[in-house]
């Protein structure tokens, strides 16, 4: 569910690779875990990201860049995952097409009914395999398009005009 995904994203947002890349982008040290709080809002797919710092501008900048870094890393991870499966299906399709072509040539040269029958059976099976692979490829494309992270910042962080808490 989207609520479960939000909880997962809340945990992933504060993992070191995301924090480190965000800190590098801003050319600042990686903030301490206790400075960053991400909460999944119950009953929704929304997250609440809070960053406390003695430098309010840095906290706002970090809060604004963190979701973008996470989105980029997540997209890269998903793209790599589907790319490997995609390549595998492509290789299998090439192989089965070659097998079909070879069996069609053999069928044209067949000299007896038993060989023709065997080759026609093999061709039917190969064509079914090709259809299954094409179907799997289409399903993979659909899954890839549906898994694209749709992370958007609905309310950008702003520097507070009043202190959040006493020093």
Short mmCIF file of C-alpha atoms in Angstrom, two decimals:
data_model
loop_
_atom_site.label_atom_id
_atom_site.label_comp_id
_atom_site.label_asym_id
_atom_site.label_seq_id
_atom_site.Cartn_x
_atom_site.Cartn_y
_atom_site.Cartn_z
CA UNK A 1 0.00 0.00 0.00
CA UNK A 2 1.04 3.62 -0.37
CA UNK A 3 1.08 4.01 3.42
CA UNK A 4 3.54 1.13 3.73
CA UNK A 5 5.67 2.63 0.96
CA UNK A 6 5.67 5.99 2.76
CA UNK A 7 6.98 4.29 5.92
CA UNK A 8 9.70 2.61 3.88
CA UNK A 9 10.64 5.91 2.25
CA UNK A 10 10.73 7.58 5.68
CA UNK A 11 13.41 5.10 6.74
CA UNK A 12 15.35 5.28 3.47
CA UNK A 13 15.42 9.09 3.46
CA UNK A 14 17.64 9.18 6.54
CA UNK A 15 20.07 6.46 5.51
CA UNK A 16 23.69 7.44 5.12
CA UNK A 17 23.98 7.33 1.29
CA UNK A 18 21.13 9.84 0.91
CA UNK A 19 22.37 12.08 3.71
CA UNK A 20 25.94 11.95 2.44
CA UNK A 21 25.02 12.88 -1.14
CA UNK A 22 22.80 15.73 0.08
CA UNK A 23 25.60 17.00 2.35
CA UNK A 24 28.09 16.78 -0.52
CA UNK A 25 25.73 18.72 -2.79
CA UNK A 26 25.49 21.47 -0.19
CA UNK A 27 29.21 21.18 0.68
CA UNK A 28 28.50 20.69 4.38
CA UNK A 29 29.16 17.89 6.88
CA UNK A 30 26.65 15.06 7.11
CA UNK A 31 24.12 16.03 9.78
CA UNK A 32 23.57 13.89 12.82
CA UNK A 33 20.66 11.45 12.65
CA UNK A 34 19.01 13.09 15.65
CA UNK A 35 18.75 16.38 13.73
CA UNK A 36 16.54 14.82 11.05
CA UNK A 37 13.09 13.41 11.64
CA UNK A 38 10.93 11.85 8.91
CA UNK A 39 7.43 10.75 9.82
CA UNK A 40 4.89 8.97 7.64
CA UNK A 41 1.55 10.72 8.08
CA UNK A 42 -0.96 8.06 9.10
CA UNK A 43 -3.61 7.21 6.52
CA UNK A 44 -1.73 8.91 3.67
CA UNK A 45 1.31 8.44 1.48
CA UNK A 46 2.72 11.75 2.74
CA UNK A 47 5.90 12.27 4.71
CA UNK A 48 6.75 15.04 7.15
CA UNK A 49 10.45 15.94 7.06
CA UNK A 50 11.82 18.04 9.92
CA UNK A 51 15.41 19.16 10.31
CA UNK A 52 16.66 21.08 13.31
CA UNK A 53 19.90 22.99 13.27
CA UNK A 54 21.52 26.03 14.79
CA UNK A 55 21.72 27.27 11.17
CA UNK A 56 18.10 27.64 9.99
CA UNK A 57 19.07 28.35 6.37
CA UNK A 58 21.16 25.18 6.24
CA UNK A 59 18.29 23.18 7.74
CA UNK A 60 15.89 24.54 5.10
CA UNK A 61 18.37 23.92 2.27
CA UNK A 62 18.97 20.38 3.50
CA UNK A 63 15.24 19.70 3.84
CA UNK A 64 14.68 20.91 0.28
CA UNK A 65 17.50 18.95 -1.35
CA UNK A 66 17.06 15.70 0.59
CA UNK A 67 13.87 14.53 -1.24
CA UNK A 68 15.43 15.28 -4.63
CA UNK A 69 18.58 13.30 -3.81
CA UNK A 70 16.43 10.42 -2.56
CA UNK A 71 14.29 10.52 -5.72
CA UNK A 72 17.41 10.43 -7.93
CA UNK A 73 18.94 7.53 -6.01
CA UNK A 74 15.68 5.59 -6.01
CA UNK A 75 15.20 6.14 -9.76
CA UNK A 76 18.73 4.95 -10.43
CA UNK A 77 18.20 1.83 -8.29
CA UNK A 78 14.89 1.00 -10.02
CA UNK A 79 16.32 1.66 -13.48
CA UNK A 80 19.24 -0.68 -12.83
CA UNK A 81 16.95 -3.38 -11.49
CA UNK A 82 14.67 -3.32 -14.52
CA UNK A 83 17.57 -2.92 -16.93
CA UNK A 84 19.04 -6.28 -15.92
CA UNK A 85 15.70 -8.07 -16.37
CA UNK A 86 15.14 -6.24 -19.65
CA UNK A 87 18.52 -7.33 -21.02
CA UNK A 88 17.84 -10.93 -20.02
CA UNK A 89 14.52 -11.01 -21.87
CA UNK A 90 16.11 -9.33 -24.91
CA UNK A 91 18.82 -12.02 -25.04
CA UNK A 92 16.22 -14.77 -24.75
CA UNK A 93 14.16 -13.20 -27.55
CA UNK A 94 17.17 -13.02 -29.85
CA UNK A 95 18.00 -16.64 -29.11
CA UNK A 96 14.45 -17.91 -29.74
CA UNK A 97 14.19 -15.88 -32.98
CA UNK A 98 17.39 -17.51 -34.20
CA UNK A 99 16.07 -20.93 -33.21
CA UNK A 100 12.79 -20.28 -35.07
CA UNK A 101 14.66 -19.16 -38.19
CA UNK A 102 16.91 -22.23 -38.08
CA UNK A 103 13.96 -24.61 -37.67
CA UNK A 104 12.08 -22.91 -40.53
CA UNK A 105 15.07 -23.50 -42.81
CA UNK A 106 15.28 -27.13 -41.67
CA UNK A 107 11.54 -27.56 -42.27
CA UNK A 108 11.88 -26.32 -45.85
CA UNK A 109 14.61 -28.90 -46.45
CA UNK A 110 12.84 -31.76 -44.64
CA UNK A 111 12.54 -34.88 -46.78
CA UNK A 112 10.20 -37.08 -44.76
CA UNK A 113 6.95 -36.71 -42.83
CA UNK A 114 8.43 -37.66 -39.45
CA UNK A 115 11.09 -34.93 -39.66
CA UNK A 116 8.48 -32.40 -40.85
CA UNK A 117 6.19 -33.29 -37.96
CA UNK A 118 9.00 -33.00 -35.42
CA UNK A 119 10.12 -29.62 -36.80
CA UNK A 120 6.55 -28.27 -36.94
CA UNK A 121 6.09 -29.27 -33.32
CA UNK A 122 9.39 -27.61 -32.38
CA UNK A 123 8.39 -24.45 -34.27
CA UNK A 124 5.03 -24.30 -32.53
CA UNK A 125 6.74 -24.62 -29.17
CA UNK A 126 9.36 -21.97 -30.10
CA UNK A 127 6.65 -19.56 -31.24
CA UNK A 128 4.79 -20.08 -27.97
CA UNK A 129 8.00 -19.37 -26.07
CA UNK A 130 8.46 -16.18 -28.12
CA UNK A 131 4.90 -15.08 -27.26
CA UNK A 132 5.53 -15.75 -23.58
CA UNK A 133 8.75 -13.72 -23.70
CA UNK A 134 6.98 -10.84 -25.47
CA UNK A 135 4.27 -10.91 -22.84
CA UNK A 136 6.87 -10.95 -20.06
CA UNK A 137 8.63 -8.02 -21.72
CA UNK A 138 5.39 -6.02 -21.87
CA UNK A 139 4.66 -6.80 -18.21
CA UNK A 140 8.18 -5.74 -17.27
CA UNK A 141 7.75 -2.43 -19.11
CA UNK A 142 4.47 -1.82 -17.31
CA UNK A 143 5.99 -2.67 -13.93
CA UNK A 144 8.93 -0.37 -14.63
CA UNK A 145 6.67 2.53 -15.52
CA UNK A 146 4.54 1.97 -12.42
CA UNK A 147 7.52 1.76 -10.09
CA UNK A 148 8.95 5.12 -11.07
CA UNK A 149 9.17 7.09 -7.88
CA UNK A 150 6.66 9.87 -7.78
CA UNK A 151 8.20 11.93 -5.02
CA UNK A 152 7.27 15.57 -4.99
CA UNK A 153 7.76 18.24 -2.42
CA UNK A 154 4.35 19.72 -1.70
CA UNK A 155 5.57 22.30 0.78
CA UNK A 156 9.19 23.45 0.42
CA UNK A 157 11.07 24.19 3.62
CA UNK A 158 11.45 27.84 4.53
CA UNK A 159 13.65 29.50 7.10
CA UNK A 160 11.53 30.12 10.21
CA UNK A 161 11.18 33.75 11.29
CA UNK A 162 11.00 32.76 14.95
CA UNK A 163 13.23 30.28 16.80
CA UNK A 164 11.71 26.80 16.89
CA UNK A 165 12.88 26.27 20.44
CA UNK A 166 15.07 28.10 22.97
CA UNK A 167 18.84 27.75 22.70
#
